[in-house]
Coordinates of C-alpha atoms and ligand atoms in Angstrom, one line a residue:
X1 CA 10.3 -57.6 56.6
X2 CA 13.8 -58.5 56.1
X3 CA 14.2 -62.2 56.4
X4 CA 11.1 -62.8 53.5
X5 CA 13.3 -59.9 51.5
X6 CA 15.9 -61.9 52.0
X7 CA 14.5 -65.1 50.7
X8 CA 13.1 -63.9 47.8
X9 CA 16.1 -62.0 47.2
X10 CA 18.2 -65.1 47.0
X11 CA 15.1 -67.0 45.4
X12 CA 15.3 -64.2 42.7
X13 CA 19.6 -63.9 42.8
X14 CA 19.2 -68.3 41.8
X15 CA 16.5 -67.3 38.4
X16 CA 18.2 -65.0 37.3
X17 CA 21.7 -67.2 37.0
X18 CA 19.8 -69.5 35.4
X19 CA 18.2 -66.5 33.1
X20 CA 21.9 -65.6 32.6
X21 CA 23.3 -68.6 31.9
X22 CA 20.6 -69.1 29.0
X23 CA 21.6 -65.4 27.7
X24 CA 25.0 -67.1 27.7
X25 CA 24.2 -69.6 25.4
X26 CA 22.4 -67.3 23.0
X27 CA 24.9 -65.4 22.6
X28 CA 27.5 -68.1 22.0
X29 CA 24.6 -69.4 19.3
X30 CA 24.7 -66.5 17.2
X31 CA 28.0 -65.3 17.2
X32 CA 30.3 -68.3 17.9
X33 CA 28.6 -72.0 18.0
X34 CA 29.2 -73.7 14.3
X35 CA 26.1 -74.7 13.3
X36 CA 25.9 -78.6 13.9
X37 CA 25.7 -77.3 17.7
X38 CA 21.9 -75.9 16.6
X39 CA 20.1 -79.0 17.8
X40 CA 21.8 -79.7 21.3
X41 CA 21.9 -75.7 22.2
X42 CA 17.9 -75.8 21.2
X43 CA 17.6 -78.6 24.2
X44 CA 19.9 -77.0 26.5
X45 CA 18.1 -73.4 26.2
X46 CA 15.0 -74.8 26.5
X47 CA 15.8 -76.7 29.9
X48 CA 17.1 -73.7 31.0
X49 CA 14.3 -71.5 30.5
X50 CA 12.1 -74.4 32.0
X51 CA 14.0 -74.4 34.7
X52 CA 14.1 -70.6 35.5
X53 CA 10.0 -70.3 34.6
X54 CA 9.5 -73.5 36.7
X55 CA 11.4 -71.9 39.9
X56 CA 9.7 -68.5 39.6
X57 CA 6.0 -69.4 39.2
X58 CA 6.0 -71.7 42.5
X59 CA 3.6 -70.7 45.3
X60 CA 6.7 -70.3 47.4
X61 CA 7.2 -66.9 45.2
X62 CA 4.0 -65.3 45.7
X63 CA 3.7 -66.9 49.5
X64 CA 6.7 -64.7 50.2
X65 CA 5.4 -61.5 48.5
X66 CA 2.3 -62.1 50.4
X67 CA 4.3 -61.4 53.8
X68 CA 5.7 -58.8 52.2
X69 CA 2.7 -56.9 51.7
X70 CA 1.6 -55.3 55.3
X71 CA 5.2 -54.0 55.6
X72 CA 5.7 -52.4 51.8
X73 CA 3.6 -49.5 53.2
X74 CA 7.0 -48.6 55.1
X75 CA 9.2 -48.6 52.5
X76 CA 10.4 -45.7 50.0
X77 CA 8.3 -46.0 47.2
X78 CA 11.7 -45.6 44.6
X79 CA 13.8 -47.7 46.9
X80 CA 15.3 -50.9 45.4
X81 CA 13.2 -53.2 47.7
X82 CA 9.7 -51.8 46.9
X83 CA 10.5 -51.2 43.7
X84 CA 11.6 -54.8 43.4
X85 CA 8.6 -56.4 45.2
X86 CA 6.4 -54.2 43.2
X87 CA 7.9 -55.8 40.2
X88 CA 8.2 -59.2 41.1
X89 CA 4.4 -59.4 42.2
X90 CA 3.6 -58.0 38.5
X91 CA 5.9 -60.7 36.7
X92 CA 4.8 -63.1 38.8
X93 CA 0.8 -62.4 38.8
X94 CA 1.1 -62.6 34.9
X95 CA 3.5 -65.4 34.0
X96 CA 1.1 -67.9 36.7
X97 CA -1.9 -67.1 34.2
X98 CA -0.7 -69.0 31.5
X99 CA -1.0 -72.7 31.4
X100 CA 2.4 -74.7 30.9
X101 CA 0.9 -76.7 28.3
X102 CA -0.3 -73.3 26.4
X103 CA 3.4 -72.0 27.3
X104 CA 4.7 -74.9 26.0
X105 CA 3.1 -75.1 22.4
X106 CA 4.1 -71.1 22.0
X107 CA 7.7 -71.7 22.7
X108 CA 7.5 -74.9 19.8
X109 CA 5.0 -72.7 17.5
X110 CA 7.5 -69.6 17.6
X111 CA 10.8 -72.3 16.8
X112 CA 9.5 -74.1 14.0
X113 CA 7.6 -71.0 12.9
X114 CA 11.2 -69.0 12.4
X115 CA 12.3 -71.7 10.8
X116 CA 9.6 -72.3 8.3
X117 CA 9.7 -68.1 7.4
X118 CA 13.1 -68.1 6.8
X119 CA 13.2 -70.7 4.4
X120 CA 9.6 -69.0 2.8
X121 CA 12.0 -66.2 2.6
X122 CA 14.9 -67.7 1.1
X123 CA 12.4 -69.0 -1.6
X124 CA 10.1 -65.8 -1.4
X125 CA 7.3 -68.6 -1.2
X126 CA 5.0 -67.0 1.3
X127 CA 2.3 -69.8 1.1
X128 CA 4.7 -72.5 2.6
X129 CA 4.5 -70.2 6.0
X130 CA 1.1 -69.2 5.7
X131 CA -0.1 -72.1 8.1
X132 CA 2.4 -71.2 10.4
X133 CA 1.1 -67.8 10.6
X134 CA -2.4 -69.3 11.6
X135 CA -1.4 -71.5 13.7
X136 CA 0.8 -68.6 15.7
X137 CA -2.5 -66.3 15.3
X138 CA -4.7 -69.1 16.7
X139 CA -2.0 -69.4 20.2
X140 CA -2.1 -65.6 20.2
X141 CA -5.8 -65.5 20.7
X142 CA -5.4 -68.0 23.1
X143 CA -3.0 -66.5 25.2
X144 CA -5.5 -63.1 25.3
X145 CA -7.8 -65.7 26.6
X146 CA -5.7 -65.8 29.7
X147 CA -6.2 -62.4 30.9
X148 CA -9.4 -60.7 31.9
X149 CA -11.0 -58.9 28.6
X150 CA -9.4 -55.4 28.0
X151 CA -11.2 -52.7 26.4
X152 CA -8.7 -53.3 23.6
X153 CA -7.9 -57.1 23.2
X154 CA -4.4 -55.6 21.6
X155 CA -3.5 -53.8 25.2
X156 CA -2.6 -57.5 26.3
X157 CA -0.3 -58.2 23.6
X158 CA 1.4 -54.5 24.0
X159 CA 1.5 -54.9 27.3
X160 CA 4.7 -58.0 26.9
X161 CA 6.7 -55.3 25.9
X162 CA 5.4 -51.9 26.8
X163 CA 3.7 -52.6 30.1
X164 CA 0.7 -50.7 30.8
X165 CA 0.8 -48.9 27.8
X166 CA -2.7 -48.8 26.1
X167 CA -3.7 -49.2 22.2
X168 CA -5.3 -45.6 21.8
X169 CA -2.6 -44.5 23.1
X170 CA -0.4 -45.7 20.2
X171 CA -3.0 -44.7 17.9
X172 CA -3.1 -41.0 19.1
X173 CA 0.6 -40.6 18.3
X174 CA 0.6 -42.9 15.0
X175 CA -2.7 -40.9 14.0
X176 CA -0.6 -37.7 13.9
X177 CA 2.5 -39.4 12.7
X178 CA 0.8 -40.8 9.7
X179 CA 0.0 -37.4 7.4
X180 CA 2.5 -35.7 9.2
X181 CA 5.5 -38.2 8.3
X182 CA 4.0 -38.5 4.4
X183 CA 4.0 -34.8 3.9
X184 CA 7.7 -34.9 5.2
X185 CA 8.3 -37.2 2.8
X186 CA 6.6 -35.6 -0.1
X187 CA 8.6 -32.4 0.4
X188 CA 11.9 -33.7 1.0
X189 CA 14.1 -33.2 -2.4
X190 CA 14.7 -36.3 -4.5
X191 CA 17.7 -36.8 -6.0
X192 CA 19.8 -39.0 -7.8
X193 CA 21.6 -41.9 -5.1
X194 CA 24.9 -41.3 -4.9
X195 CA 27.5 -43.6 -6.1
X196 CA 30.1 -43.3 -3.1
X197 CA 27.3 -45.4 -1.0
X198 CA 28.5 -48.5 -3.3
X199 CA 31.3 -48.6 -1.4
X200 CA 33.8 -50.7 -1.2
X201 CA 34.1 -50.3 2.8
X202 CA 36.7 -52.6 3.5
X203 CA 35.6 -54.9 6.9
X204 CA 38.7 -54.2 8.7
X205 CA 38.5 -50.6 8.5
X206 CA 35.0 -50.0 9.5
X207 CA 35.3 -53.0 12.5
X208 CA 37.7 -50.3 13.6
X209 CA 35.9 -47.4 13.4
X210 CA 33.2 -49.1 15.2
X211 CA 35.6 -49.5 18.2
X212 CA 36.4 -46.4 18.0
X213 CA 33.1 -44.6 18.2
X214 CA 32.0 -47.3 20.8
X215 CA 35.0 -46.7 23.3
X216 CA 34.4 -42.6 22.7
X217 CA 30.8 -43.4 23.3
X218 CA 31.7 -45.4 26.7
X219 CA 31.8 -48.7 25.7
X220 CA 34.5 -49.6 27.6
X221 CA 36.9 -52.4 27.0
X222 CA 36.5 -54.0 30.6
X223 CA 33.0 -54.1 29.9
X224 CA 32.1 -54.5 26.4
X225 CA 32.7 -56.7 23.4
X226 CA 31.8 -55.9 20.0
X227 CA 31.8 -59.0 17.5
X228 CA 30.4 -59.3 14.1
X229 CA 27.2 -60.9 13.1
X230 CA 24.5 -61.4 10.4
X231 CA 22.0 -59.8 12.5
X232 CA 22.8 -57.2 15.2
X233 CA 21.9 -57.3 18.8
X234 CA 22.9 -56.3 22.1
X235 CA 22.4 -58.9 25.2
X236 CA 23.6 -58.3 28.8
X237 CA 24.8 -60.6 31.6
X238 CA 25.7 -57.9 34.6
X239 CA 26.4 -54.3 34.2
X240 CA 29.7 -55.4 33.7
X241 CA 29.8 -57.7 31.0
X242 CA 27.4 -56.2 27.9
X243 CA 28.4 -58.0 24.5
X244 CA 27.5 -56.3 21.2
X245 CA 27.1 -57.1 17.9
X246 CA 27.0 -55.5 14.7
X247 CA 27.4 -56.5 10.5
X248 CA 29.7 -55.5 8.0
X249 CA 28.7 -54.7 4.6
X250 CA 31.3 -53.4 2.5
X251 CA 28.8 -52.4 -0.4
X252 CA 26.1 -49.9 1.1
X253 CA 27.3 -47.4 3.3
X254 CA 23.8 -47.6 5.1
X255 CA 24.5 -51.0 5.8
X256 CA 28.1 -49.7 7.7
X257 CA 28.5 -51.0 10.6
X258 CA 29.3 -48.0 11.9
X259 CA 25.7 -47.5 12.3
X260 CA 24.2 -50.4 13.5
X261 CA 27.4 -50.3 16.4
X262 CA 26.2 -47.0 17.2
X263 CA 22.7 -48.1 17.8
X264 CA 24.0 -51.6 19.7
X265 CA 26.0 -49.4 21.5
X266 CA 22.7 -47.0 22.6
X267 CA 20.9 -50.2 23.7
X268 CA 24.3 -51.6 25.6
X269 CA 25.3 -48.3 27.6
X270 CA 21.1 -48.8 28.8
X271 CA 22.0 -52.2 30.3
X272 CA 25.6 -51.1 31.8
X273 CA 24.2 -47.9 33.2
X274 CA 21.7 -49.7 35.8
X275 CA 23.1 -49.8 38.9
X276 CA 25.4 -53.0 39.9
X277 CA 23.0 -53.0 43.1
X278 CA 20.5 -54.1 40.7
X279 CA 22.8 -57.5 39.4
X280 CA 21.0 -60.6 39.4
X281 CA 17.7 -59.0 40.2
X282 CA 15.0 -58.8 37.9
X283 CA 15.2 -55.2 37.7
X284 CA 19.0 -55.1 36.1
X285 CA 17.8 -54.4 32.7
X286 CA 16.2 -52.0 30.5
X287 CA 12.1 -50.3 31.3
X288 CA 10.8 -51.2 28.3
X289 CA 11.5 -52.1 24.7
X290 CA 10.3 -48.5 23.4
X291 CA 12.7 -47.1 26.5
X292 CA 15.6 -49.3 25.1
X293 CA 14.7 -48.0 21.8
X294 CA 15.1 -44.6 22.3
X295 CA 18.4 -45.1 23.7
X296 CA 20.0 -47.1 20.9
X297 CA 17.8 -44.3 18.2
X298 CA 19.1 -41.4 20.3
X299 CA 22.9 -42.3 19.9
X300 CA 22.6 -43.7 16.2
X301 CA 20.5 -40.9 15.3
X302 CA 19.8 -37.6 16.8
X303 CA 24.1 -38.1 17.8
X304 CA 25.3 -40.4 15.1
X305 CA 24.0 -38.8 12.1
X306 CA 24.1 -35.7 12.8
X307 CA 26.2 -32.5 11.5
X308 CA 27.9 -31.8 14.4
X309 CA 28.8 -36.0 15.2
X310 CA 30.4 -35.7 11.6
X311 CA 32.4 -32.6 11.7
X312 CA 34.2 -34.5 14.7
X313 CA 34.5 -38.2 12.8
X314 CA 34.3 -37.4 9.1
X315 CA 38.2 -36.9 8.8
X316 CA 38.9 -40.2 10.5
X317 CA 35.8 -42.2 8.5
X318 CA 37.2 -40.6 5.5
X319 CA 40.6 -41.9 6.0
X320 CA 40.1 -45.2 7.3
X321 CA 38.4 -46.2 3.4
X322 CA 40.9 -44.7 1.1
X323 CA 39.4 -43.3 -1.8
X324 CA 36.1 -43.6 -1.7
X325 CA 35.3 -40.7 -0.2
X326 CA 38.5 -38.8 -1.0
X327 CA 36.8 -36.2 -3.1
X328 CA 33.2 -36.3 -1.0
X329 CA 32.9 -33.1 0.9
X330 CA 31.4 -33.6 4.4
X331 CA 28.1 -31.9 3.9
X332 CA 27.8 -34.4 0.9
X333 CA 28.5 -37.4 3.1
X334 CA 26.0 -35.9 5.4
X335 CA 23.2 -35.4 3.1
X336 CA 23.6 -39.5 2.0
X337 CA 23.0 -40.4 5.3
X338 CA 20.2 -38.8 6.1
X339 CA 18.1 -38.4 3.1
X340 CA 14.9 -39.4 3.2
X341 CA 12.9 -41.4 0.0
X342 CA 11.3 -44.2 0.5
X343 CA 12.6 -48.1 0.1
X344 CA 10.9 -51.2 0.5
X345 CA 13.1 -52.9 3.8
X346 CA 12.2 -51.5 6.9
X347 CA 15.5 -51.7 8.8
X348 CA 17.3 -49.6 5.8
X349 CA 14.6 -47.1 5.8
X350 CA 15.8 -43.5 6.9
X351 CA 14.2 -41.7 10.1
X352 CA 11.3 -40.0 8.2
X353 CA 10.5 -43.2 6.6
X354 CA 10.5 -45.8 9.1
X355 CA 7.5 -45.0 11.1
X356 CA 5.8 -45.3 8.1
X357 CA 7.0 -48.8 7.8
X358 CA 5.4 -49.4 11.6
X359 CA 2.3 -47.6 11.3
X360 CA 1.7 -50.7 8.2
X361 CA 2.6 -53.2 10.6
X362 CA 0.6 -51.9 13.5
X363 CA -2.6 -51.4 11.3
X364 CA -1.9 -54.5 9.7
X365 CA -1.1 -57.1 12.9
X366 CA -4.5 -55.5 14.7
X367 CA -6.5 -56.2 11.3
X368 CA -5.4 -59.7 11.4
X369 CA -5.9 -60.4 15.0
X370 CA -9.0 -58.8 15.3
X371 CA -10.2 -57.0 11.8
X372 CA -11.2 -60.3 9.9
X373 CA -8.1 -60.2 7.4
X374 CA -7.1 -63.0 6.7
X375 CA -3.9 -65.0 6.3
X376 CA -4.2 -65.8 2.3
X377 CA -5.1 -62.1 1.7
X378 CA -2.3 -60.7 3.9
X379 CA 0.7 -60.1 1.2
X380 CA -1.9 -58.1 -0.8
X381 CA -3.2 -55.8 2.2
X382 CA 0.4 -55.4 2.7
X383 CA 1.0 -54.3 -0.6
X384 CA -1.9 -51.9 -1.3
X385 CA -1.1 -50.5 2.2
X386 CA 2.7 -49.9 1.2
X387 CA 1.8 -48.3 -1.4
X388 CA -0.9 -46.0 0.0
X389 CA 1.7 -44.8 2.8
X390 CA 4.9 -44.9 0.5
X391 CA 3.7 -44.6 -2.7
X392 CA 6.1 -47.6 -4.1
X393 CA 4.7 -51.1 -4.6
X394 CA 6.9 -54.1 -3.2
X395 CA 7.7 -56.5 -6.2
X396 CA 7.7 -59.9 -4.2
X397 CA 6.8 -60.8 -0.9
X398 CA 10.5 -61.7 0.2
X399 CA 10.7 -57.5 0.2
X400 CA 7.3 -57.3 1.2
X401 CA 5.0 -59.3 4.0
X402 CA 8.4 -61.7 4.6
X403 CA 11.1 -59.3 5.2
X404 CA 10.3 -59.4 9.4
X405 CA 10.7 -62.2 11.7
X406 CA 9.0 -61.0 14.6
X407 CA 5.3 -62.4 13.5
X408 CA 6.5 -66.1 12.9
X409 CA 7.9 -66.1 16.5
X410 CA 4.6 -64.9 17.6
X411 CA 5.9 -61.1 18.6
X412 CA 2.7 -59.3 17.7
X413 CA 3.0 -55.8 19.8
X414 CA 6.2 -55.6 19.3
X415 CA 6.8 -53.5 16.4
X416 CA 5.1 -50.2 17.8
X417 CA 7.8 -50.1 20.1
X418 CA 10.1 -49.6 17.7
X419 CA 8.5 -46.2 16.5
X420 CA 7.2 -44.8 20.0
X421 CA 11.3 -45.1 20.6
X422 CA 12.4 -43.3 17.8
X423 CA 9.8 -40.6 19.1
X424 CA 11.3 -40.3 22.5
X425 CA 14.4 -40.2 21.4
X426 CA 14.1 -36.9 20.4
X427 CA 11.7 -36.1 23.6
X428 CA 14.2 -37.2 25.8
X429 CA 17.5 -35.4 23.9
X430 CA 15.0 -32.2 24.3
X431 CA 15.3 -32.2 28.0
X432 CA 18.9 -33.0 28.0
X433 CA 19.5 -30.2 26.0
X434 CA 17.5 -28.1 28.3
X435 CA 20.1 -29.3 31.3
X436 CA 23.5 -29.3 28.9
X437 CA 23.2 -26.8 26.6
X438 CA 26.3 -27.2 24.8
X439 CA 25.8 -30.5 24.1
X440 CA 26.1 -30.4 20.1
X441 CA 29.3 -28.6 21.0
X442 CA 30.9 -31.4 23.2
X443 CA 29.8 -33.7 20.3
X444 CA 31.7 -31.9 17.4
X445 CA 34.2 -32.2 20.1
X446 CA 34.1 -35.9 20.4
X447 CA 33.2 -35.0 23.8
X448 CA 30.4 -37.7 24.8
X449 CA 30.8 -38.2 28.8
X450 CA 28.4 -35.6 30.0
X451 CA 25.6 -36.8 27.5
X452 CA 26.2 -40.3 28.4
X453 CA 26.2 -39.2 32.4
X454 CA 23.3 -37.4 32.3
X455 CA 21.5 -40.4 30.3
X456 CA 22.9 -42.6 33.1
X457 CA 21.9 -40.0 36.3
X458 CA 18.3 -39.6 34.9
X459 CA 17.2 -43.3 32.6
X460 CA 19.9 -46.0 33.2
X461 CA 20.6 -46.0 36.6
X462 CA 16.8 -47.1 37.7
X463 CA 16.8 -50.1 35.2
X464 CA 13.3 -51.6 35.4
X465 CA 12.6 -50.1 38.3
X466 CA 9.8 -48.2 37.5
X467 CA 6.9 -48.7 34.8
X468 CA 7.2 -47.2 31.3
X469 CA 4.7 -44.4 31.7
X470 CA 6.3 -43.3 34.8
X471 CA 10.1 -43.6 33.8
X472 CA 9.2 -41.9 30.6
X473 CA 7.4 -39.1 33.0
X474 CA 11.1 -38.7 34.8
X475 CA 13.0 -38.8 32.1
X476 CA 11.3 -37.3 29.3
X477 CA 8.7 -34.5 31.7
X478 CA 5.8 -35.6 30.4
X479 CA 4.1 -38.5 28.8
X480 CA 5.0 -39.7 25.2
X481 CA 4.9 -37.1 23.1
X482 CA 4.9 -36.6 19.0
X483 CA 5.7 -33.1 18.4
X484 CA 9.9 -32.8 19.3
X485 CA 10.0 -35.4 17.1
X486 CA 8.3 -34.1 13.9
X487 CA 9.8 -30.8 14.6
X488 CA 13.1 -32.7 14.9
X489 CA 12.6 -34.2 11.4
X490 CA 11.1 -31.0 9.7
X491 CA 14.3 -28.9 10.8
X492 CA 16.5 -31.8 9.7
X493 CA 14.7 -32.1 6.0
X494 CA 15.0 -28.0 5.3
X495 CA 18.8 -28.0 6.5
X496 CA 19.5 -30.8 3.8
X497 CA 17.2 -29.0 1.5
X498 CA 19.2 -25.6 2.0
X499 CA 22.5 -27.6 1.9
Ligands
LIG1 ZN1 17.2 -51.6 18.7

């Protein structure tokens, strides 16, 4: 057993440096690289990734998880080596059923494809990308082609981001989140926006308060950095070294960063919590994206925008913009930042809104794939449907079918994720609560280290060990689940109400 472990160990150890180093550049891309280095760093990342696909799809790979396979019976099913043979075998079965050539054209498609949506965007000219979107439709059936036929051609796509998850099962939990999420929205109380969300919220202060709330959250500072950018992310090269990002805008308070570093900060504390045994192994990251999700939802959301998060920060927010909110009470404050009405960009929209925004994009991506819509009568489906789920009409496309940039880089599946997080966010506070009881009480405390320890004992620890439906069966008791979510929601909407 040991000496093939061994050797794909260090096989896997060598990939993953290259994986790394690629990460490396990314990140150097979009936060430091001016940008006549675009053209070189394209070259150089796409060597790299050559290099690390090329290495991992060799017989020698599956040769050495063939010997593996009599003595696996042996092992501990959760131990680090099964688990990591068990993953490996999966990677590797899927990534050697797609032809370079085919591999190659997607990785070209998706480039030129961003590129050619964000200057449609830019120009809110959405029949300049239009081609583009064929063309990435046309690979996209191609690729399904690769795999043996599904009872839902969509499982396959899903399945690059939420492994083994299953269309209907998406569809069971959108199909109850759909009335139910419209009625919450017709109920909750519309009022007037208020004008304190204008701002101004000075960049310094809120870069900040951003370190602050990510060094009480236990984003450490031998561990972490947080640097502005236009679009947030979080990317991870070890446990040790997680970098963040997050965006200032010093207008709309929904747009403070303070929010998108809390939700960075979810999805970095996921990829510092694995355990360093796990480093340089294919298993030193998150489970899923809908997994990651919840993590960066459950600590922007069910923590960071809640009453009890604010009674503890308010008096420091509050200070740290002068007047702005001198004269706004907290329970004011609170009520803008949660409010729910609807808006046209998805990644403003508040928590009872935004699923509404993916259950649009998940009806829509499967009727283009598979329902006969069509490219040229996309931006009106998308309109009609906006308006049948939030009752507002988008005036151009730019805020409309070209405000995303997953489908010009070919991410169809992706954007269910998004919303199956947000719903175990709450699933998976709901059995926290059930262990730590006070744990509202240690937030208005600015108490965070049990809630993150617990996240860490029972999720981050096992990083991709396990497969999404079990790891949500561990961590959340049950699989995914609609209802501690709506309830969630419902109790959050009357308490505004009754505010
Ligand atoms: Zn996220």
């Amino acid at each position: 057993m040991s000496d093939a472990l061994s050797t794909l160990r260090r096989e896997l150890a060598q990939i993953e440096d290259l994986v790394i180093a690629a990460r490396v550049l990314e990140w150097d891309q979009l936060v430091m690289m001016p940008r006549g280095g675009a053209e070189t760093r394209a070259e150089g990342l796409a060597t790299l990734n050559r290099f690390a696909h090329e290495l991992f799809v060799r017989d020698e790979i599956g040769e050495l998880l063939d010997e593996l396979r009599p003595s696996e019976a042996d092992l501990d099913p959760d131990s680090d080596e099964a688990c990591l043979i068990a993953v490996t075998r999966r990677d590797w079965e899927k990534a050697r059923r797609i032809p370079p050539e085919l591999r190659g054209e997607m990785t070209r498609v998706a480039s030129a494809g961003m590129e050619a949506w964000a200057e449609a965007r830019a120009r809110d000219d959405y029949a300049s990308f239009r081609l583009w979107l064929d063309r990435t439709l046309e690979l996209k059936h191609r690729y399904i082609e690769c795999f043996p036929a599904t009872e839902d051609p969509y499982d396959l796509l899903l399945d690059d981001f939420e492994p083994g998850m299953r269309t209907d099962e998406v569809r069971r939990v959108f199909e109850r989140l759909r009335p139910a999420l419209r009625d919450l929205l017709a109920s909750a109380v519309d009022e007037e926006v208020e004008a304190f969300v204008a701002g101004p919220y000075p960049r310094g202060a809120q870069h900040e308060l951003s370190l602050t709330v990510a060094r009480a959250f236990g984003a450490t500072e031998d561990c972490f950095r947080l640097d502005p950018t236009v679009h947030p992310f979080c990317i991870s090269f070890a446990t040790r070294d997680v970098r963040l990002t997050t965006r200032y805008a010093e207008d709309d308070l929904h747009g403070n960063s303070i929010f998108s570093t809390m939700h960075e900060v979810g999805h970095g504390l996921y990829e510092h919590g694995g355990d360093t045994a796990l480093d340089r192994t294919p298993l030193a990251t998150g489970c899923s994206s809908a997994l990651h999700e919840s993590q960066s939802r459950l600590w922007e959301n069910v923590i960071g925008r809640s009453l009890p998060f604010w009674r503890w920060f308010y008096p420091q927010f509050r200070d740290g913009f002068g007047s702005v909110l001198a004269d706004v009470p907290l329970e004011r404050f609170h009520r803008a930042i949660n409010r729910a009405r609807p808006s046209l960009i998805r990644v403003d929209a508040d928590e009872t809104t935004y699923g509404l925004h993916i259950i649009l994009r998940f009806e829509l991506e499967q009727e283009l794939l598979f329902g006969g819509l069509t490219t040229t009568d996309l931006p009106e489906a998308w309109n009609a449907k906006f308006e049948e789920l939030l009752g507002i009409r988008p005036p151009n496309d730019r805020l409309g079918v070209l405000q995303d940039v997953h489908w010009s880089g070919g991410m169809f599946g992706y954007f269910p994720t998004y919303q199956l997080g947000n719903v175990l966010s709450v699933q998976i506070w709901e059995r926290l609560v059930t262990d730590l009881a006070d744990a509202y009480e240690q937030v208005e405390q600015g108490s965070f280290g049990a809630i993150h320890g617990w996240l860490r004992e029972h999720l981050y620890r096992h990083g991709r060990k396990f497969t999404p439906a079990e790891m949500t069966a561990r961590v959340a008791g049950g699989p995914i689940d609609p209802e501690p979510y709506l309830r969630y929601l419902a109790d959050k909407n009357a308490s505004l109400a009754a505010a």
